[in-house]
């Protein structure tokens, strides 16, 4: 039986790799196609050549990193790497919680170390070459260190708590674990901007001036408090621009990148803001949270049925089942399910983008949002002609062409 599970795991990994690469291939095949009229003039010829080169380079780089990660994970299963790390962990610690923390600590740390050359290359060679990179080596190193510390404290703490619950409650473990994860998720959704973001970025309230006045007028009209609008120093790492809505209830906030404010006119910024307020008005954060909590409950329930199963641990070369080995095997076996759920999720999120766009068009104006989206695409060297299948599986936002078409329907 454990041999069957082993081969199922390998098959899942291979199919996933082949499929991802197929989608990438479809996407590159669409490069250099003639642009529809709506998308002409976003790039001038020189900039478009640059965009195509950037896309090609990212594609090639993605193929290399993807293949590398695939081979490493495959090797971990074929050569029983997880069993090896498991034995190291149990040699150092005899307690299940400590062993699990060591197990995941070693794996995460090792995986970060071997993929670090790739992220160095990405940031300091590719992004640098196309004029995006603002990250200094110091920021890069500090980001890594902070990531490890926060990951160890938050991820380690949550894992320890869940295993502790498992030891105490066994059968009903998934319900208690679910309650803990739910409480944690709600807490994080509310306080992420206050607790985590400050480790990496500065967030400041909107400065006095023409922009603030313009925003104030619009925010008052639609009933959004100005105190909840912040500017973040995204320029610390990249020239790419962005904006997002986050948080729940009193802790909600809209965050505008300083790079966005620099590049856009007042009307365009208000339009972007209106789009983000649309996410708030349509309760998209709450909706995402509820869906993810339902999914978490289902995942924990299925996991609780399989965790004691020795076939799973034997498939990874470990005789006695334990929590962390069960989690690794389950993680791969469950991935086809999460792949399918992810498709629905992306579709829902893309629908939400249309809703937020509609809100901005109706309560502000469609034209400045159209020009803001065009500017964003041009500045970030976005792909204007992604393959529809690639979009279907991977995009969280509708492609620019579709969004512009939708926004045009609101023009008077
Ligand atoms: Zn949006």
CSV table of C-alpha atoms and ligand atoms in Angstrom, one decimal:
chain,number,residue,atom,x,y,z
A,1,UNK,CA,0.0,0.0,0.0
A,2,UNK,CA,2.7,2.5,0.9
A,3,UNK,CA,4.3,1.9,-2.5
A,4,UNK,CA,1.1,2.9,-4.2
A,5,UNK,CA,1.0,6.1,-2.1
A,6,UNK,CA,4.7,6.7,-3.0
A,7,UNK,CA,3.9,6.5,-6.7
A,8,UNK,CA,0.8,8.6,-6.3
A,9,UNK,CA,2.9,11.3,-4.8
A,10,UNK,CA,5.5,11.1,-7.5
A,11,UNK,CA,2.8,11.2,-10.2
A,12,UNK,CA,1.2,14.3,-8.6
A,13,UNK,CA,4.6,16.1,-8.5
A,14,UNK,CA,5.4,15.2,-12.2
A,15,UNK,CA,2.0,16.1,-13.5
A,16,UNK,CA,2.0,19.4,-11.7
A,17,UNK,CA,5.5,20.2,-13.1
A,18,UNK,CA,4.5,19.2,-16.7
A,19,UNK,CA,1.3,21.2,-16.5
A,20,UNK,CA,2.9,24.4,-15.1
A,21,UNK,CA,5.5,24.3,-17.9
A,22,UNK,CA,2.8,23.7,-20.5
A,23,UNK,CA,1.0,26.8,-19.4
A,24,UNK,CA,4.3,28.8,-19.5
A,25,UNK,CA,4.9,27.5,-23.0
A,26,UNK,CA,1.4,28.6,-24.1
A,27,UNK,CA,2.1,32.0,-22.7
A,28,UNK,CA,5.4,32.5,-24.5
A,29,UNK,CA,3.8,31.4,-27.7
A,30,UNK,CA,1.5,34.4,-27.5
A,31,UNK,CA,4.4,36.8,-27.3
A,32,UNK,CA,4.9,39.2,-30.2
A,33,UNK,CA,1.2,38.8,-31.3
A,34,UNK,CA,-0.4,41.9,-32.8
A,35,UNK,CA,-2.0,44.1,-30.1
A,36,UNK,CA,-5.7,44.8,-30.2
A,37,UNK,CA,-6.6,48.5,-30.8
A,38,UNK,CA,-7.5,49.0,-27.1
A,39,UNK,CA,-4.0,48.2,-26.0
A,40,UNK,CA,-2.1,50.2,-28.6
A,41,UNK,CA,-0.2,53.2,-27.4
A,42,UNK,CA,0.3,51.9,-23.8
A,43,UNK,CA,3.9,51.1,-24.8
A,44,UNK,CA,6.0,53.0,-27.4
A,45,UNK,CA,8.0,50.7,-29.7
A,46,UNK,CA,11.2,50.9,-27.6
A,47,UNK,CA,9.3,50.2,-24.3
A,48,UNK,CA,7.5,47.3,-25.9
A,49,UNK,CA,10.7,45.7,-27.0
A,50,UNK,CA,12.0,46.1,-23.4
A,51,UNK,CA,8.8,44.6,-22.1
A,52,UNK,CA,9.1,41.6,-24.4
A,53,UNK,CA,12.7,41.1,-23.4
A,54,UNK,CA,11.8,41.3,-19.7
A,55,UNK,CA,9.1,38.8,-20.2
A,56,UNK,CA,11.3,36.4,-22.0
A,57,UNK,CA,14.0,36.7,-19.4
A,58,UNK,CA,11.6,36.0,-16.6
A,59,UNK,CA,10.2,33.1,-18.4
A,60,UNK,CA,13.6,31.5,-18.9
A,61,UNK,CA,14.6,32.2,-15.3
A,62,UNK,CA,11.2,30.7,-14.1
A,63,UNK,CA,11.9,27.6,-16.1
A,64,UNK,CA,15.3,27.2,-14.5
A,65,UNK,CA,14.1,27.8,-10.9
A,66,UNK,CA,11.0,25.7,-11.4
A,67,UNK,CA,13.0,22.7,-12.8
A,68,UNK,CA,15.5,23.0,-10.0
A,69,UNK,CA,12.8,23.1,-7.2
A,70,UNK,CA,11.1,20.2,-8.9
A,71,UNK,CA,14.2,18.0,-9.0
A,72,UNK,CA,15.0,18.8,-5.4
A,73,UNK,CA,11.5,17.9,-4.2
A,74,UNK,CA,11.5,14.8,-6.3
A,75,UNK,CA,14.9,13.8,-4.9
A,76,UNK,CA,13.6,14.3,-1.4
A,77,UNK,CA,10.9,11.7,-2.0
A,78,UNK,CA,13.0,9.3,-4.1
A,79,UNK,CA,16.0,9.2,-1.8
A,80,UNK,CA,13.9,9.4,1.4
A,81,UNK,CA,15.3,12.8,2.3
A,82,UNK,CA,12.3,13.5,4.6
A,83,UNK,CA,13.1,10.3,6.5
A,84,UNK,CA,16.7,11.5,6.9
A,85,UNK,CA,15.7,14.9,8.3
A,86,UNK,CA,13.2,13.1,10.5
A,87,UNK,CA,15.9,10.9,12.0
A,88,UNK,CA,18.1,14.0,12.6
A,89,UNK,CA,15.2,15.7,14.4
A,90,UNK,CA,14.5,12.7,16.6
A,91,UNK,CA,18.2,12.4,17.4
A,92,UNK,CA,18.3,15.9,18.8
A,93,UNK,CA,14.9,16.0,20.5
A,94,UNK,CA,12.9,13.2,22.0
A,95,UNK,CA,9.7,15.3,22.4
A,96,UNK,CA,7.3,15.2,19.5
A,97,UNK,CA,6.7,19.0,19.4
A,98,UNK,CA,10.4,19.8,19.5
A,99,UNK,CA,11.1,17.1,16.8
A,100,UNK,CA,8.5,18.7,14.6
A,101,UNK,CA,9.8,22.2,15.1
A,102,UNK,CA,13.3,21.0,14.3
A,103,UNK,CA,12.1,19.0,11.3
A,104,UNK,CA,10.3,21.9,9.6
A,105,UNK,CA,13.0,24.3,10.8
A,106,UNK,CA,15.7,22.3,9.0
A,107,UNK,CA,13.6,21.9,5.9
A,108,UNK,CA,12.5,25.5,5.6
A,109,UNK,CA,16.0,26.9,6.4
A,110,UNK,CA,17.7,24.5,3.9
A,111,UNK,CA,15.2,25.3,1.2
A,112,UNK,CA,15.7,29.0,1.8
A,113,UNK,CA,19.5,28.6,1.6
A,114,UNK,CA,19.5,26.6,-1.7
A,115,UNK,CA,17.0,29.0,-3.4
A,116,UNK,CA,18.8,32.1,-2.2
A,117,UNK,CA,21.1,32.3,-5.2
A,118,UNK,CA,18.0,32.4,-7.4
A,119,UNK,CA,16.4,35.3,-5.5
A,120,UNK,CA,19.7,37.2,-5.4
A,121,UNK,CA,19.9,36.8,-9.2
A,122,UNK,CA,16.3,37.8,-9.6
A,123,UNK,CA,16.6,41.0,-7.5
A,124,UNK,CA,20.1,42.1,-8.3
A,125,UNK,CA,20.5,41.0,-11.9
A,126,UNK,CA,17.1,40.8,-13.7
A,127,UNK,CA,15.1,43.4,-11.8
A,128,UNK,CA,18.3,45.6,-11.7
A,129,UNK,CA,18.8,45.4,-15.5
A,130,UNK,CA,15.2,46.6,-16.2
A,131,UNK,CA,15.5,49.4,-13.7
A,132,UNK,CA,13.1,48.1,-11.1
A,133,UNK,CA,15.5,47.2,-8.3
A,134,UNK,CA,15.9,49.6,-5.3
A,135,UNK,CA,16.8,46.9,-2.8
A,136,UNK,CA,20.2,47.3,-1.2
A,137,UNK,CA,22.2,44.3,-0.2
A,138,UNK,CA,21.6,45.4,3.4
A,139,UNK,CA,17.9,45.4,3.0
A,140,UNK,CA,18.0,42.1,1.3
A,141,UNK,CA,19.9,40.4,4.1
A,142,UNK,CA,17.8,42.1,6.8
A,143,UNK,CA,14.6,40.9,5.0
A,144,UNK,CA,15.8,37.3,5.1
A,145,UNK,CA,16.8,37.5,8.8
A,146,UNK,CA,13.5,39.2,9.8
A,147,UNK,CA,11.6,36.6,7.7
A,148,UNK,CA,13.3,33.7,9.5
A,149,UNK,CA,12.8,35.2,13.0
A,150,UNK,CA,9.1,36.0,12.3
A,151,UNK,CA,8.6,32.6,10.6
A,152,UNK,CA,10.1,30.8,13.6
A,153,UNK,CA,8.1,32.7,16.2
A,154,UNK,CA,4.7,32.8,14.4
A,155,UNK,CA,4.9,29.6,12.3
A,156,UNK,CA,6.7,27.6,15.0
A,157,UNK,CA,4.4,28.9,17.7
A,158,UNK,CA,1.3,27.9,15.7
A,159,UNK,CA,2.7,24.5,14.8
A,160,UNK,CA,3.6,23.8,18.4
A,161,UNK,CA,0.2,24.7,19.6
A,162,UNK,CA,-1.6,22.5,17.0
A,163,UNK,CA,0.6,19.5,17.8
A,164,UNK,CA,0.0,20.1,21.5
A,165,UNK,CA,-3.8,20.1,20.8
A,166,UNK,CA,-3.4,16.9,18.8
A,167,UNK,CA,-1.6,15.2,21.7
A,168,UNK,CA,-4.3,16.2,24.1
A,169,UNK,CA,-7.4,15.7,22.1
A,170,UNK,CA,-6.6,13.1,19.4
A,171,UNK,CA,-10.0,12.3,17.6
A,172,UNK,CA,-11.5,15.7,18.1
A,173,UNK,CA,-8.2,17.4,17.3
A,174,UNK,CA,-9.4,18.9,14.1
A,175,UNK,CA,-12.2,21.0,15.7
A,176,UNK,CA,-9.9,22.5,18.3
A,177,UNK,CA,-7.1,23.1,15.8
A,178,UNK,CA,-9.7,24.7,13.5
A,179,UNK,CA,-10.8,27.1,16.3
A,180,UNK,CA,-7.2,28.0,17.0
A,181,UNK,CA,-6.3,28.6,13.3
A,182,UNK,CA,-9.6,30.5,12.8
A,183,UNK,CA,-8.8,32.8,15.8
A,184,UNK,CA,-5.2,33.2,14.5
A,185,UNK,CA,-6.4,34.0,11.0
A,186,UNK,CA,-8.9,36.6,12.1
A,187,UNK,CA,-6.3,38.2,14.4
A,188,UNK,CA,-3.7,38.3,11.6
A,189,UNK,CA,-6.3,39.7,9.1
A,190,UNK,CA,-6.9,42.6,11.6
A,191,UNK,CA,-3.4,43.3,12.9
A,192,UNK,CA,-1.1,42.3,10.0
A,193,UNK,CA,-0.6,46.0,9.1
A,194,UNK,CA,0.2,47.0,12.7
A,195,UNK,CA,2.3,44.0,13.7
A,196,UNK,CA,4.1,42.5,10.6
A,197,UNK,CA,4.4,45.3,8.0
A,198,UNK,CA,6.3,47.7,10.3
A,199,UNK,CA,9.2,45.2,10.4
A,200,UNK,CA,9.6,45.6,6.6
A,201,UNK,CA,8.1,49.0,5.6
A,202,UNK,CA,7.1,52.4,6.9
A,203,UNK,CA,3.5,53.4,6.6
A,204,UNK,CA,2.6,57.0,7.0
A,205,UNK,CA,-0.8,58.9,7.0
A,206,UNK,CA,-1.5,61.0,3.9
A,207,UNK,CA,0.3,64.3,3.9
A,208,UNK,CA,-1.6,67.6,3.8
A,209,UNK,CA,-2.0,69.0,0.4
A,210,UNK,CA,-3.9,68.9,-2.9
A,211,UNK,CA,-3.9,65.1,-3.1
A,212,UNK,CA,-5.3,64.7,0.5
A,213,UNK,CA,-8.0,67.3,-0.2
A,214,UNK,CA,-9.0,65.5,-3.4
A,215,UNK,CA,-9.1,62.2,-1.6
A,216,UNK,CA,-10.9,63.6,1.3
A,217,UNK,CA,-13.8,64.8,-0.9
A,218,UNK,CA,-14.2,61.4,-2.5
A,219,UNK,CA,-13.7,59.5,0.8
A,220,UNK,CA,-16.4,61.6,2.5
A,221,UNK,CA,-18.8,61.1,-0.4
A,222,UNK,CA,-18.6,57.3,-0.1
A,223,UNK,CA,-18.2,57.2,3.7
A,224,UNK,CA,-14.6,56.0,4.1
A,225,UNK,CA,-12.5,57.4,6.9
A,226,UNK,CA,-9.4,59.3,5.8
A,227,UNK,CA,-7.5,58.0,8.9
A,228,UNK,CA,-7.5,54.6,7.3
A,229,UNK,CA,-5.5,55.6,4.2
A,230,UNK,CA,-1.7,55.1,4.4
A,231,UNK,CA,1.2,55.6,2.1
A,232,UNK,CA,3.9,52.8,2.2
A,233,UNK,CA,7.5,53.2,1.2
A,234,UNK,CA,7.5,50.5,-1.5
A,235,UNK,CA,10.3,52.5,-3.2
A,236,UNK,CA,12.6,50.9,-0.6
A,237,UNK,CA,12.7,47.7,-2.7
A,238,UNK,CA,11.3,48.4,-6.2
A,239,UNK,CA,10.1,51.0,-8.5
A,240,UNK,CA,7.0,48.9,-9.3
A,241,UNK,CA,3.8,50.5,-8.1
A,242,UNK,CA,0.8,49.1,-6.3
A,243,UNK,CA,-2.1,49.7,-3.9
A,244,UNK,CA,-4.2,47.4,-1.7
A,245,UNK,CA,-7.0,47.1,0.8
A,246,UNK,CA,-6.5,45.1,3.9
A,247,UNK,CA,-7.8,44.5,7.4
A,248,UNK,CA,-11.2,44.1,9.0
A,249,UNK,CA,-13.6,46.4,10.9
A,250,UNK,CA,-11.9,49.2,12.7
A,251,UNK,CA,-8.6,47.9,11.5
A,252,UNK,CA,-9.3,48.2,7.8
A,253,UNK,CA,-6.9,50.3,5.7
A,254,UNK,CA,-6.0,51.2,2.2
A,255,UNK,CA,-2.3,51.3,1.5
A,256,UNK,CA,-0.9,53.3,-1.5
A,257,UNK,CA,2.7,52.8,-2.6
A,258,UNK,CA,4.8,55.9,-2.7
A,259,UNK,CA,5.8,54.8,-6.2
A,260,UNK,CA,2.1,54.9,-7.3
A,261,UNK,CA,1.7,58.5,-5.9
A,262,UNK,CA,4.8,59.7,-7.7
A,263,UNK,CA,3.7,58.4,-11.1
A,264,UNK,CA,0.0,59.2,-11.2
A,265,UNK,CA,-2.1,62.3,-11.5
A,266,UNK,CA,-4.5,63.3,-8.7
A,267,UNK,CA,-7.6,61.9,-10.5
A,268,UNK,CA,-5.8,58.6,-11.2
A,269,UNK,CA,-4.9,58.2,-7.6
A,270,UNK,CA,-8.4,58.9,-6.5
A,271,UNK,CA,-9.6,56.3,-9.0
A,272,UNK,CA,-7.2,53.7,-7.7
A,273,UNK,CA,-8.4,54.5,-4.2
A,274,UNK,CA,-12.0,54.2,-5.3
A,275,UNK,CA,-11.2,50.8,-6.6
A,276,UNK,CA,-9.8,49.8,-3.2
A,277,UNK,CA,-12.8,51.3,-1.4
A,278,UNK,CA,-14.9,49.1,-3.7
A,279,UNK,CA,-13.2,46.0,-2.2
A,280,UNK,CA,-14.1,47.3,1.2
A,281,UNK,CA,-17.7,48.1,0.3
A,282,UNK,CA,-18.2,44.7,-1.3
A,283,UNK,CA,-16.7,43.0,1.8
A,284,UNK,CA,-14.1,41.1,-0.2
A,285,UNK,CA,-11.7,40.6,2.7
A,286,UNK,CA,-14.4,39.2,4.9
A,287,UNK,CA,-15.5,36.9,2.0
A,288,UNK,CA,-12.0,35.6,1.5
A,289,UNK,CA,-11.5,35.0,5.2
A,290,UNK,CA,-14.8,33.0,5.5
A,291,UNK,CA,-13.9,30.9,2.4
A,292,UNK,CA,-10.4,30.2,3.7
A,293,UNK,CA,-11.8,29.2,7.1
A,294,UNK,CA,-14.2,26.7,5.6
A,295,UNK,CA,-11.4,25.2,3.6
A,296,UNK,CA,-9.1,25.0,6.6
A,297,UNK,CA,-11.8,23.1,8.5
A,298,UNK,CA,-12.2,20.6,5.7
A,299,UNK,CA,-8.4,20.2,5.3
A,300,UNK,CA,-8.0,19.6,9.1
A,301,UNK,CA,-10.8,17.1,9.1
A,302,UNK,CA,-9.3,15.0,6.3
A,303,UNK,CA,-5.9,15.3,7.7
A,304,UNK,CA,-7.1,14.1,11.1
A,305,UNK,CA,-8.4,10.9,9.4
A,306,UNK,CA,-5.0,10.2,7.8
A,307,UNK,CA,-2.5,11.3,10.3
A,308,UNK,CA,-2.2,8.0,12.2
A,309,UNK,CA,-2.0,6.1,8.9
A,310,UNK,CA,1.4,4.2,8.8
A,311,UNK,CA,1.1,3.8,5.0
A,312,UNK,CA,1.6,7.6,4.6
A,313,UNK,CA,4.7,7.7,6.7
A,314,UNK,CA,6.1,4.4,5.2
A,315,UNK,CA,5.7,6.0,1.7
A,316,UNK,CA,8.2,8.6,2.9
A,317,UNK,CA,10.5,5.9,4.4
A,318,UNK,CA,9.5,6.4,8.0
A,319,UNK,CA,8.3,3.4,10.0
A,320,UNK,CA,6.4,4.9,12.9
A,321,UNK,CA,3.8,7.6,11.8
A,322,UNK,CA,4.2,11.0,13.4
A,323,UNK,CA,2.6,14.4,13.0
A,324,UNK,CA,5.2,16.2,10.8
A,325,UNK,CA,5.8,13.3,8.4
A,326,UNK,CA,2.0,12.8,8.0
A,327,UNK,CA,1.8,16.5,7.3
A,328,UNK,CA,4.3,16.4,4.4
A,329,UNK,CA,2.7,13.3,2.8
A,330,UNK,CA,-0.8,14.8,3.2
A,331,UNK,CA,0.4,18.1,1.8
A,332,UNK,CA,1.3,16.5,-1.5
A,333,UNK,CA,-1.7,14.2,-1.7
A,334,UNK,CA,-4.0,17.1,-1.0
A,335,UNK,CA,-2.4,19.4,-3.6
A,336,UNK,CA,-4.7,18.3,-6.5
A,337,UNK,CA,-7.7,19.2,-4.4
A,338,UNK,CA,-6.2,22.6,-3.5
A,339,UNK,CA,-5.3,23.0,-7.2
A,340,UNK,CA,-9.0,22.7,-8.2
A,341,UNK,CA,-10.2,24.9,-5.3
A,342,UNK,CA,-7.5,27.4,-6.3
A,343,UNK,CA,-9.1,27.7,-9.8
A,344,UNK,CA,-12.5,28.6,-8.2
A,345,UNK,CA,-10.7,31.0,-5.8
A,346,UNK,CA,-8.9,32.8,-8.6
A,347,UNK,CA,-12.1,33.1,-10.5
A,348,UNK,CA,-13.9,34.6,-7.5
A,349,UNK,CA,-11.0,37.0,-6.9
A,350,UNK,CA,-11.1,38.1,-10.6
A,351,UNK,CA,-14.8,38.7,-10.3
A,352,UNK,CA,-14.1,40.8,-7.2
A,353,UNK,CA,-11.7,42.9,-9.3
A,354,UNK,CA,-14.5,43.6,-11.7
A,355,UNK,CA,-16.8,44.6,-8.8
A,356,UNK,CA,-14.2,47.0,-7.4
A,357,UNK,CA,-13.6,48.5,-10.9
A,358,UNK,CA,-17.4,48.9,-11.3
A,359,UNK,CA,-17.6,50.7,-7.9
A,360,UNK,CA,-14.8,53.1,-8.9
A,361,UNK,CA,-16.4,53.8,-12.3
A,362,UNK,CA,-19.9,54.4,-10.8
A,363,UNK,CA,-18.9,56.4,-7.7
A,364,UNK,CA,-16.0,58.2,-9.3
A,365,UNK,CA,-15.2,58.0,-13.0
A,366,UNK,CA,-14.1,55.2,-15.4
A,367,UNK,CA,-11.6,57.4,-17.4
A,368,UNK,CA,-9.0,58.0,-14.8
A,369,UNK,CA,-9.0,54.4,-13.7
A,370,UNK,CA,-8.5,53.3,-17.3
A,371,UNK,CA,-5.5,55.6,-17.6
A,372,UNK,CA,-4.2,54.6,-14.2
A,373,UNK,CA,-4.4,50.9,-15.1
A,374,UNK,CA,-2.6,51.6,-18.4
A,375,UNK,CA,0.1,53.5,-16.6
A,376,UNK,CA,0.5,50.7,-14.1
A,377,UNK,CA,0.9,48.1,-16.8
A,378,UNK,CA,3.4,50.2,-18.6
A,379,UNK,CA,5.5,51.0,-15.6
A,380,UNK,CA,5.5,47.4,-14.3
A,381,UNK,CA,6.2,46.0,-17.8
A,382,UNK,CA,3.2,43.8,-17.6
A,383,UNK,CA,2.3,41.2,-20.2
A,384,UNK,CA,-0.5,42.6,-22.3
A,385,UNK,CA,-1.3,39.3,-24.1
A,386,UNK,CA,-1.3,36.5,-21.6
A,387,UNK,CA,-2.8,33.2,-22.8
A,388,UNK,CA,-6.4,32.7,-21.7
A,389,UNK,CA,-5.6,29.3,-20.2
A,390,UNK,CA,-2.7,30.8,-18.3
A,391,UNK,CA,-5.0,33.5,-17.0
A,392,UNK,CA,-7.7,30.9,-16.1
A,393,UNK,CA,-5.3,29.0,-13.9
A,394,UNK,CA,-2.9,31.6,-12.5
A,395,UNK,CA,-4.2,35.1,-12.6
A,396,UNK,CA,-5.7,36.8,-9.6
A,397,UNK,CA,-6.5,39.9,-11.6
A,398,UNK,CA,-8.3,39.9,-15.0
A,399,UNK,CA,-5.8,40.9,-17.8
A,400,UNK,CA,-5.7,44.6,-18.6
A,401,UNK,CA,-7.6,44.1,-21.9
A,402,UNK,CA,-10.6,42.6,-20.2
A,403,UNK,CA,-10.6,45.2,-17.4
A,404,UNK,CA,-10.5,48.1,-19.9
A,405,UNK,CA,-13.3,46.6,-21.9
A,406,UNK,CA,-15.4,46.3,-18.8
A,407,UNK,CA,-14.6,49.9,-17.7
A,408,UNK,CA,-15.5,51.2,-21.1
A,409,UNK,CA,-19.1,50.1,-20.6
A,410,UNK,CA,-19.4,52.7,-17.8
A,411,UNK,CA,-18.2,55.6,-20.0
A,412,UNK,CA,-20.9,58.1,-20.8
B,1,LIG,ZN1,-8.4,45.1,-6.7
